[in-house]
Amino acid sequence: MDFRLLGRVGAATGAEELQLGPVKRRSVLAALLLKANSAVPVEQLIAALWDDAPPTHARTVVQGHVSRLRALLASAGAGEHGVGLMTQGPSYVFEVPETLLDTCRFERLARRGRLRQRPADAVAVLGEALALWHGPALDGTAPSAPLRAAAQTLEEARLDVVESLAVAYERLGDRAGAVAVLQAEVAAHPLRESLAEALILALYRAGRRSDALDRYHRVRCLLADELGVGPGPGLRSAYETALRGGPVGAGGAGPVDLLPAPGAGPAPVPDARYGADALLLAPAGRPPAPAGPAPRLLPRGVRGFLGRDTELAALDRIAGAGDGAVALVTGPAGVGKTALALQWAHHRQARYPGGTLFADLRGFGGVPAEPAETVREFLIALGVPARDLPDSAAAAAALYRELTARRALLVVLDNVRGTDQVRSLLPSGTGSAVLVTSRIRLSGLIVEELARPVPLDVLGPVPATELLAAAVGEERVAAEPEAADRLARLCDGLPLALRITAAQLAARPRWRLADLAAELADEQRRLALLSLDEAEESGVAAALRITVQGLPPEAVRLFALLGVVPGPDLERYAAAALLGRDPAVAAEALDRLAGAHLVTEYAPGRYSMHDLVRLYARGLGTDEGALLRLLDSYTATALAASLAAEPGEKPCCTLPREAPADAPARTFADRPAALRWYAVERENLAAAVTAARAAGHDDRAWRLAVLQWPYVVWSVRDGWAPLLEQALEASRLLDDPDAESRVRALLGWVLTREGQLSEALAQLELAPALAARAHAPSSEAIALVNLAVALDADGITDTSLRHVTRAVRLAREAQDVLTELLALQHRTRQLLARGDIAAAERCTAYALALDDHGVTTGLGALRRAALRLSRSEALLALGERDAAESCTRQALAEAASQGFQEGVNRARSQLEALGRPVDLPAAPEGGGRPVRS
């Protein structure tokens, strides 16, 4: 799908344009798309439709247009594209991936184009951005004040890109292209001075001085006639440049008569790495400053530095590559980035005879250092007298590049928050090396300067304990090795936390390590203890607070909600549930948090965080509904997984009545994908059940446990009883007989498989009556079969036969074919065990003739395989050996295809008993998981 605001407002699916209808409906769509993926109150939509006082029925009109838009989107299959129009309280949210909205694509292309260093690339990308426009923004909408303001904002953004495109043409040397781009826009916006200024300079650089001067006079007269004002300083400066033949900055040299005289040296040329307006010029009339003595600006290194051999070796490799190498050390707050950088720099600075420069750019605390001021400090260190420092930042940067071109320097830039802080500080000589530290990934530096990242993680148990020993004494640590290990774990291996812990111990010489470990074990006090009384800003919490500052609002909000997450990790759907936003928005927020090392992407799309970070997030306060949204997302996804894992089975439950139908939930392409999800999310789902119980959401707790039944069946002996016992308590508190029956039936089956028959019967004997009370025939049938299985462990009884007979009847009346197959499967085994061969053969013939609606995977296929094996036994007992072999081979193929190892083993045994060769078919790729027997 495609949604357009840059021109006539519209929407299309492929080549088919959606018929939006009247102007007001088009205006509602525009107002929603302008705030895509955000809640838009009805009052704002009313304001967008009526410029004057709205009619009394305005709300009804808006609701009608929203309803028609929903129907139109549904008919176009919008849901398949991730598009939906949702109601959120008194507001509406238009959910749409940013790639489907032309304003988002335009913004992204504009940003990319401005970052392109090669002029040709910039021209191509910016031109692509402008090609998205097909007329005035928001064309075809109501002329209301909000929509007019939005259209003007979009037009301003377009004009900014036009001006950037003109600059790119200039850098490319295509001055005619720059003139052509600007002339059309100046004609359309004759009073926009920045456009006129750019056109005057472009005409002048193209050798059309008279046209440039004429353009200025026309604009000056127009400003005076229309607005009663004179030209601004920028426009006057452009006129003076054209009039006097002065230098023209970014555009390069002017007309031929302005080129330098012979012998005056090369003309200034732009250095694209530092921006188009940075010229490699010394200050006017001043020769380049002479090279001064080699500066050594490194501060003292950190005492007690240990380990990090891998990272030090990585820095050696990067620096050894030469060609102005840039190494980027990244990691979370307090992990020791500065310590590593100083350790390496102190031991390697002798390799750089030109000197060592160091600057703390204070990107994560205090007032960030201005790059221009740092350049001036570096120039003084390089021997430039203060009185000779250039006046402008651009000239200072140019002089810095000139001086560093002939030196082999080591430049260490600490605490960098953004690539912009770094660009003007990079030396230009290929023999130099740069070492940057940051809590942020700084992708721009990697892309633009080919910086090589060196990620720094927390210390492992051994080096963490060694750091404690170095700080408090080896004897003290050796006396309490277990307490030392516990302290290292409680500090998450974070060097800052370990050093503060050591300081706490040094200040309390009578304390044992175990005493402080006991204090730190209290989660309510841990962060407070990991700060120094006299330097609160140096503690772990302060470091995390500073890291969070400056992140985008959505990332900050998500971080504050991470304390709600009960499990060890999360992915974008869980994050989307916490935020109440689209998974794409959540994924971007997670990526920003990972870029700031507040969470760790330990596997593609899966994020975890250290305990100290979790504790800090938990203390930020949270949205009270976040946990419930997360539980509903897990429940909706588990329901989808159960349906995908066992197609044809009736759902064991539905979503709670008050749960939103649009909770963020995964979809599953097939059964293996669903089973993989269960395996990956098992710890999170178990933690969610516990959290739901603690918060009083028992209706979610039992569902989250029971909805895992497909995975329970295929991994039965993996210790499911504690989880199901929590679910049982939740169902009892709800006084929900069907829920209690479901839980008891599953728990009893698990206990039966684990050999705990008395405990199993205690659960299973109550389950059928509860299901009958709830008028749930499928639940009652399953409970009766599970009860019969437990009873038959000590031999077939009349009671268990009656249970299975009733289960068959209940399933048949409920038209629940797969549950009927389950009951018939056990009925057949009972008949075989009693020696009633003819009845067993008739039972299997009837069962295998049932229409299971083409279910070929999961438990349906498994039950058919088991029934075929029982039928084979009956046929063999009746003397029909060929028919028995054929039936066994069919069962073998089905069992192997599903990974039903117990069935495979039975089939092989039966073929061996028949004296037939056993050719085991290969299980198809993505087949089922073997049952543990």
mmCIF file of C-alpha atoms in Angstrom, residues 249-505:
data_model
loop_
_atom_site.group_PDB
_atom_site.id
_atom_site.type_symbol
_atom_site.label_atom_id
_atom_site.label_comp_id
_atom_site.label_asym_id
_atom_site.label_seq_id
_atom_site.Cartn_x
_atom_site.Cartn_y
_atom_site.Cartn_z
ATOM 1 C CA GLY A 249 32.593 30.003 -0.074
ATOM 2 C CA ALA A 250 31.036 26.656 -0.764
ATOM 3 C CA GLY A 251 30.715 27.025 -4.448
ATOM 4 C CA GLY A 252 34.405 27.091 -5.191
ATOM 5 C CA ALA A 253 36.054 29.718 -7.410
ATOM 6 C CA GLY A 254 34.046 32.496 -8.985
ATOM 7 C CA PRO A 255 34.421 33.818 -12.549
ATOM 8 C CA VAL A 256 37.790 33.616 -14.324
ATOM 9 C CA ASP A 257 38.900 37.107 -13.345
ATOM 10 C CA LEU A 258 38.721 36.135 -9.659
ATOM 11 C CA LEU A 259 41.199 33.227 -9.821
ATOM 12 C CA PRO A 260 44.459 33.679 -7.858
ATOM 13 C CA ALA A 261 47.297 35.433 -9.587
ATOM 14 C CA PRO A 262 50.173 33.248 -10.850
ATOM 15 C CA GLY A 263 52.420 32.158 -8.009
ATOM 16 C CA ALA A 264 49.817 32.866 -5.371
ATOM 17 C CA GLY A 265 49.363 29.158 -4.627
ATOM 18 C CA PRO A 266 46.475 26.852 -5.352
ATOM 19 C CA ALA A 267 42.911 28.027 -5.153
ATOM 20 C CA PRO A 268 41.047 27.032 -2.015
ATOM 21 C CA VAL A 269 39.156 23.778 -2.422
ATOM 22 C CA PRO A 270 36.425 22.376 -0.215
ATOM 23 C CA ASP A 271 37.190 19.404 1.983
ATOM 24 C CA ALA A 272 34.009 17.319 1.768
ATOM 25 C CA ARG A 273 34.802 15.353 4.913
ATOM 26 C CA TYR A 274 34.297 18.468 7.035
ATOM 27 C CA GLY A 275 31.410 20.045 5.149
ATOM 28 C CA ALA A 276 31.178 22.029 1.966
ATOM 29 C CA ASP A 277 32.010 25.376 3.561
ATOM 30 C CA ALA A 278 35.301 24.328 5.198
ATOM 31 C CA LEU A 279 38.166 25.629 3.053
ATOM 32 C CA LEU A 280 41.767 24.591 3.416
ATOM 33 C CA LEU A 281 42.981 28.125 3.972
ATOM 34 C CA ALA A 282 45.253 29.717 6.523
ATOM 35 C CA PRO A 283 43.916 33.015 7.935
ATOM 36 C CA ALA A 284 44.127 35.823 5.410
ATOM 37 C CA GLY A 285 47.586 37.389 5.204
ATOM 38 C CA ARG A 286 49.050 34.941 7.748
ATOM 39 C CA PRO A 287 51.363 32.091 6.837
ATOM 40 C CA PRO A 288 50.665 28.647 8.291
ATOM 41 C CA ALA A 289 51.846 28.342 11.864
ATOM 42 C CA PRO A 290 55.083 26.458 12.297
ATOM 43 C CA ALA A 291 55.030 22.997 13.784
ATOM 44 C CA GLY A 292 55.496 23.212 17.537
ATOM 45 C CA PRO A 293 56.879 20.678 19.990
ATOM 46 C CA ALA A 294 55.106 17.348 20.222
ATOM 47 C CA PRO A 295 52.269 17.786 22.735
ATOM 48 C CA ARG A 296 51.455 15.095 25.299
ATOM 49 C CA LEU A 297 47.972 15.850 26.653
ATOM 50 C CA LEU A 298 46.991 12.454 28.038
ATOM 51 C CA PRO A 299 45.698 12.531 31.621
ATOM 52 C CA ARG A 300 46.909 9.993 34.157
ATOM 53 C CA GLY A 301 45.697 6.460 33.529
ATOM 54 C CA VAL A 302 43.398 4.507 35.857
ATOM 55 C CA ARG A 303 45.168 2.644 38.647
ATOM 56 C CA GLY A 304 44.547 -1.065 39.010
ATOM 57 C CA PHE A 305 43.722 -1.648 35.325
ATOM 58 C CA LEU A 306 43.269 -5.383 34.719
ATOM 59 C CA GLY A 307 42.464 -7.654 31.819
ATOM 60 C CA ARG A 308 40.963 -6.454 28.546
ATOM 61 C CA ASP A 309 43.692 -8.209 26.543
ATOM 62 C CA THR A 310 41.297 -8.925 23.671
ATOM 63 C CA GLU A 311 40.235 -5.289 23.359
ATOM 64 C CA LEU A 312 43.809 -3.980 23.640
ATOM 65 C CA ALA A 313 44.853 -6.336 20.845
ATOM 66 C CA ALA A 314 41.928 -5.100 18.722
ATOM 67 C CA LEU A 315 43.110 -1.500 19.170
ATOM 68 C CA ASP A 316 46.602 -2.550 18.103
ATOM 69 C CA ARG A 317 45.234 -4.107 14.921
ATOM 70 C CA ILE A 318 43.130 -1.069 14.047
ATOM 71 C CA ALA A 319 45.914 1.423 14.684
ATOM 72 C CA GLY A 320 48.378 -0.781 12.807
ATOM 73 C CA ALA A 321 46.259 -0.586 9.676
ATOM 74 C CA GLY A 322 47.398 3.048 9.212
ATOM 75 C CA ASP A 323 45.703 5.439 6.784
ATOM 76 C CA GLY A 324 44.337 7.644 9.550
ATOM 77 C CA ALA A 325 42.673 4.774 11.401
ATOM 78 C CA VAL A 326 39.761 5.579 13.730
ATOM 79 C CA ALA A 327 38.965 3.160 16.572
ATOM 80 C CA LEU A 328 35.630 3.481 18.351
ATOM 81 C CA VAL A 329 35.386 2.017 21.872
ATOM 82 C CA THR A 330 31.726 1.647 22.853
ATOM 83 C CA GLY A 331 29.976 0.197 25.867
ATOM 84 C CA PRO A 332 27.564 0.933 28.705
ATOM 85 C CA ALA A 333 28.147 3.564 31.358
ATOM 86 C CA GLY A 334 30.782 2.543 33.903
ATOM 87 C CA VAL A 335 32.201 -0.324 31.849
ATOM 88 C CA GLY A 336 35.686 1.219 31.683
ATOM 89 C CA LYS A 337 35.907 2.753 28.199
ATOM 90 C CA THR A 338 38.055 5.700 29.312
ATOM 91 C CA ALA A 339 40.281 3.419 31.362
ATOM 92 C CA LEU A 340 40.858 1.176 28.338
ATOM 93 C CA ALA A 341 41.534 4.135 26.029
ATOM 94 C CA LEU A 342 44.071 5.690 28.428
ATOM 95 C CA GLN A 343 45.738 2.352 29.131
ATOM 96 C CA TRP A 344 46.284 1.722 25.428
ATOM 97 C CA ALA A 345 47.221 5.326 24.610
ATOM 98 C CA HIS A 346 49.847 5.572 27.374
ATOM 99 C CA HIS A 347 51.536 2.397 26.144
ATOM 100 C CA ARG A 348 51.354 3.276 22.440
ATOM 101 C CA GLN A 349 51.877 7.049 22.259
ATOM 102 C CA ALA A 350 55.595 6.627 21.540
ATOM 103 C CA ARG A 351 54.572 5.357 18.096
ATOM 104 C CA TYR A 352 53.255 8.852 17.277
ATOM 105 C CA PRO A 353 56.136 11.338 17.215
ATOM 106 C CA GLY A 354 53.801 14.172 16.271
ATOM 107 C CA GLY A 355 52.269 14.116 19.758
ATOM 108 C CA THR A 356 49.190 12.979 21.636
ATOM 109 C CA LEU A 357 46.043 15.091 21.929
ATOM 110 C CA PHE A 358 43.242 14.352 24.382
ATOM 111 C CA ALA A 359 39.835 15.933 24.923
ATOM 112 C CA ASP A 360 36.919 15.004 27.144
ATOM 113 C CA LEU A 361 33.969 16.133 25.044
ATOM 114 C CA ARG A 362 31.582 15.711 27.987
ATOM 115 C CA GLY A 363 28.863 14.153 25.869
ATOM 116 C CA PHE A 364 27.334 12.417 28.889
ATOM 117 C CA GLY A 365 27.554 14.879 31.748
ATOM 118 C CA GLY A 366 27.928 18.601 32.294
ATOM 119 C CA VAL A 367 27.927 21.035 29.398
ATOM 120 C CA PRO A 368 29.108 19.300 26.194
ATOM 121 C CA ALA A 369 32.394 20.640 24.856
ATOM 122 C CA GLU A 370 32.097 22.766 21.736
ATOM 123 C CA PRO A 371 34.148 21.266 18.870
ATOM 124 C CA ALA A 372 35.324 24.757 17.868
ATOM 125 C CA GLU A 373 36.714 25.394 21.344
ATOM 126 C CA THR A 374 38.448 22.027 21.374
ATOM 127 C CA VAL A 375 40.007 22.809 17.994
ATOM 128 C CA ARG A 376 41.405 26.039 19.433
ATOM 129 C CA GLU A 377 42.865 24.132 22.402
ATOM 130 C CA PHE A 378 44.454 21.614 20.039
ATOM 131 C CA LEU A 379 45.917 24.429 17.913
ATOM 132 C CA ILE A 380 47.553 25.976 20.986
ATOM 133 C CA ALA A 381 48.931 22.540 21.932
ATOM 134 C CA LEU A 382 50.335 22.244 18.407
ATOM 135 C CA GLY A 383 52.265 25.500 18.813
ATOM 136 C CA VAL A 384 49.931 28.201 17.479
ATOM 137 C CA PRO A 385 50.183 31.324 19.708
ATOM 138 C CA ALA A 386 46.863 32.353 21.192
ATOM 139 C CA ARG A 387 47.116 35.762 19.525
ATOM 140 C CA ASP A 388 47.336 34.068 16.101
ATOM 141 C CA LEU A 389 44.316 31.820 16.478
ATOM 142 C CA PRO A 390 41.828 32.310 13.624
ATOM 143 C CA ASP A 391 38.660 34.193 14.447
ATOM 144 C CA SER A 392 36.173 31.849 12.748
ATOM 145 C CA ALA A 393 35.542 28.202 13.528
ATOM 146 C CA ALA A 394 35.880 27.239 9.851
ATOM 147 C CA ALA A 395 39.284 28.906 9.561
ATOM 148 C CA ALA A 396 40.470 27.298 12.792
ATOM 149 C CA ALA A 397 39.382 23.871 11.547
ATOM 150 C CA ALA A 398 41.178 24.465 8.264
ATOM 151 C CA LEU A 399 44.370 25.434 10.061
ATOM 152 C CA TYR A 400 44.088 22.341 12.283
ATOM 153 C CA ARG A 401 43.815 20.114 9.220
ATOM 154 C CA GLU A 402 46.796 21.824 7.637
ATOM 155 C CA LEU A 403 48.975 21.384 10.717
ATOM 156 C CA THR A 404 47.967 17.750 11.262
ATOM 157 C CA ALA A 405 48.564 16.794 7.630
ATOM 158 C CA ARG A 406 52.318 16.612 8.288
ATOM 159 C CA ARG A 407 52.258 14.978 11.729
ATOM 160 C CA ALA A 408 51.795 11.464 13.021
ATOM 161 C CA LEU A 409 49.405 12.168 15.888
ATOM 162 C CA LEU A 410 47.435 10.105 18.358
ATOM 163 C CA VAL A 411 44.135 11.843 19.122
ATOM 164 C CA VAL A 412 41.966 10.512 21.978
ATOM 165 C CA LEU A 413 38.405 11.859 22.067
ATOM 166 C CA ASP A 414 36.591 10.740 25.203
ATOM 167 C CA ASN A 415 32.862 10.753 26.028
ATOM 168 C CA VAL A 416 31.568 11.526 22.553
ATOM 169 C CA ARG A 417 27.801 11.781 22.153
ATOM 170 C CA GLY A 418 27.493 12.453 18.431
ATOM 171 C CA THR A 419 29.485 12.299 15.226
ATOM 172 C CA ASP A 420 29.210 16.084 14.867
ATOM 173 C CA GLN A 421 31.427 16.476 17.936
ATOM 174 C CA VAL A 422 34.219 14.572 16.198
ATOM 175 C CA ARG A 423 34.403 15.643 12.558
ATOM 176 C CA SER A 424 36.436 18.836 12.975
ATOM 177 C CA LEU A 425 38.825 17.139 15.435
ATOM 178 C CA LEU A 426 40.013 14.364 13.129
ATOM 179 C CA PRO A 427 43.612 14.888 11.950
ATOM 180 C CA SER A 428 44.134 14.858 8.216
ATOM 181 C CA GLY A 429 47.446 12.993 8.140
ATOM 182 C CA THR A 430 47.394 9.328 7.150
ATOM 183 C CA GLY A 431 50.045 8.528 9.741
ATOM 184 C CA SER A 432 47.772 9.554 12.601
ATOM 185 C CA ALA A 433 45.331 7.482 14.629
ATOM 186 C CA VAL A 434 42.160 8.457 16.486
ATOM 187 C CA LEU A 435 40.661 6.722 19.498
ATOM 188 C CA VAL A 436 37.033 7.625 20.307
ATOM 189 C CA THR A 437 35.016 6.447 23.319
ATOM 190 C CA SER A 438 31.240 6.628 23.552
ATOM 191 C CA ARG A 439 28.198 5.092 25.188
ATOM 192 C CA ILE A 440 26.476 5.373 21.799
ATOM 193 C CA ARG A 441 27.169 3.239 18.732
ATOM 194 C CA LEU A 442 27.952 6.346 16.606
ATOM 195 C CA SER A 443 26.922 4.684 13.353
ATOM 196 C CA GLY A 444 27.594 7.932 11.499
ATOM 197 C CA LEU A 445 31.270 7.789 12.441
ATOM 198 C CA ILE A 446 31.461 4.189 11.274
ATOM 199 C CA VAL A 447 29.843 5.034 7.935
ATOM 200 C CA GLU A 448 31.546 8.365 7.225
ATOM 201 C CA GLU A 449 35.028 7.786 8.654
ATOM 202 C CA LEU A 450 35.204 3.971 8.470
ATOM 203 C CA ALA A 451 35.682 3.859 12.238
ATOM 204 C CA ARG A 452 36.299 0.342 13.530
ATOM 205 C CA PRO A 453 34.177 -0.469 16.593
ATOM 206 C CA VAL A 454 35.652 -2.146 19.673
ATOM 207 C CA PRO A 455 32.690 -3.120 21.888
ATOM 208 C CA LEU A 456 33.407 -3.309 25.616
ATOM 209 C CA ASP A 457 31.266 -5.487 27.871
ATOM 210 C CA VAL A 458 31.181 -6.048 31.619
ATOM 211 C CA LEU A 459 33.893 -8.149 33.270
ATOM 212 C CA GLY A 460 33.560 -11.869 33.688
ATOM 213 C CA PRO A 461 33.569 -13.458 37.182
ATOM 214 C CA VAL A 462 37.350 -13.991 37.367
ATOM 215 C CA PRO A 463 38.539 -10.509 36.278
ATOM 216 C CA ALA A 464 35.755 -8.913 38.338
ATOM 217 C CA THR A 465 37.028 -10.673 41.461
ATOM 218 C CA GLU A 466 40.606 -9.741 40.548
ATOM 219 C CA LEU A 467 39.581 -6.089 40.331
ATOM 220 C CA LEU A 468 38.085 -6.309 43.829
ATOM 221 C CA ALA A 469 41.271 -7.938 45.116
ATOM 222 C CA ALA A 470 43.432 -5.202 43.579
ATOM 223 C CA ALA A 471 41.332 -2.544 45.301
ATOM 224 C CA VAL A 472 40.759 -4.037 48.780
ATOM 225 C CA GLY A 473 43.658 -6.455 49.084
ATOM 226 C CA GLU A 474 44.156 -10.021 47.983
ATOM 227 C CA GLU A 475 44.127 -11.311 51.566
ATOM 228 C CA ARG A 476 40.656 -9.922 52.221
ATOM 229 C CA VAL A 477 39.243 -11.481 49.064
ATOM 230 C CA ALA A 478 41.050 -14.796 49.603
ATOM 231 C CA ALA A 479 39.504 -15.030 53.071
ATOM 232 C CA GLU A 480 35.959 -14.877 51.638
ATOM 233 C CA PRO A 481 36.071 -16.208 48.050
ATOM 234 C CA GLU A 482 32.332 -17.035 47.889
ATOM 235 C CA ALA A 483 31.368 -13.584 49.165
ATOM 236 C CA ALA A 484 33.734 -12.000 46.627
ATOM 237 C CA ASP A 485 32.090 -13.973 43.818
ATOM 238 C CA ARG A 486 28.672 -12.864 45.057
ATOM 239 C CA LEU A 487 29.761 -9.211 45.153
ATOM 240 C CA ALA A 488 31.005 -9.496 41.574
ATOM 241 C CA ARG A 489 27.625 -10.901 40.495
ATOM 242 C CA LEU A 490 25.655 -8.245 42.385
ATOM 243 C CA CYS A 491 27.770 -5.587 40.667
ATOM 244 C CA ASP A 492 26.985 -7.190 37.285
ATOM 245 C CA GLY A 493 30.726 -7.230 36.560
ATOM 246 C CA LEU A 494 30.504 -3.469 35.958
ATOM 247 C CA PRO A 495 33.900 -1.920 36.765
ATOM 248 C CA LEU A 496 32.350 1.312 38.094
ATOM 249 C CA ALA A 497 30.138 -0.658 40.485
ATOM 250 C CA LEU A 498 33.074 -2.851 41.527
ATOM 251 C CA ARG A 499 35.262 0.172 42.284
ATOM 252 C CA ILE A 500 32.503 1.810 44.334
ATOM 253 C CA THR A 501 32.030 -1.476 46.195
ATOM 254 C CA ALA A 502 35.768 -1.554 46.898
ATOM 255 C CA ALA A 503 35.547 2.025 48.183
ATOM 256 C CA GLN A 504 32.691 1.032 50.494
ATOM 257 C CA LEU A 505 34.802 -1.830 51.882
#
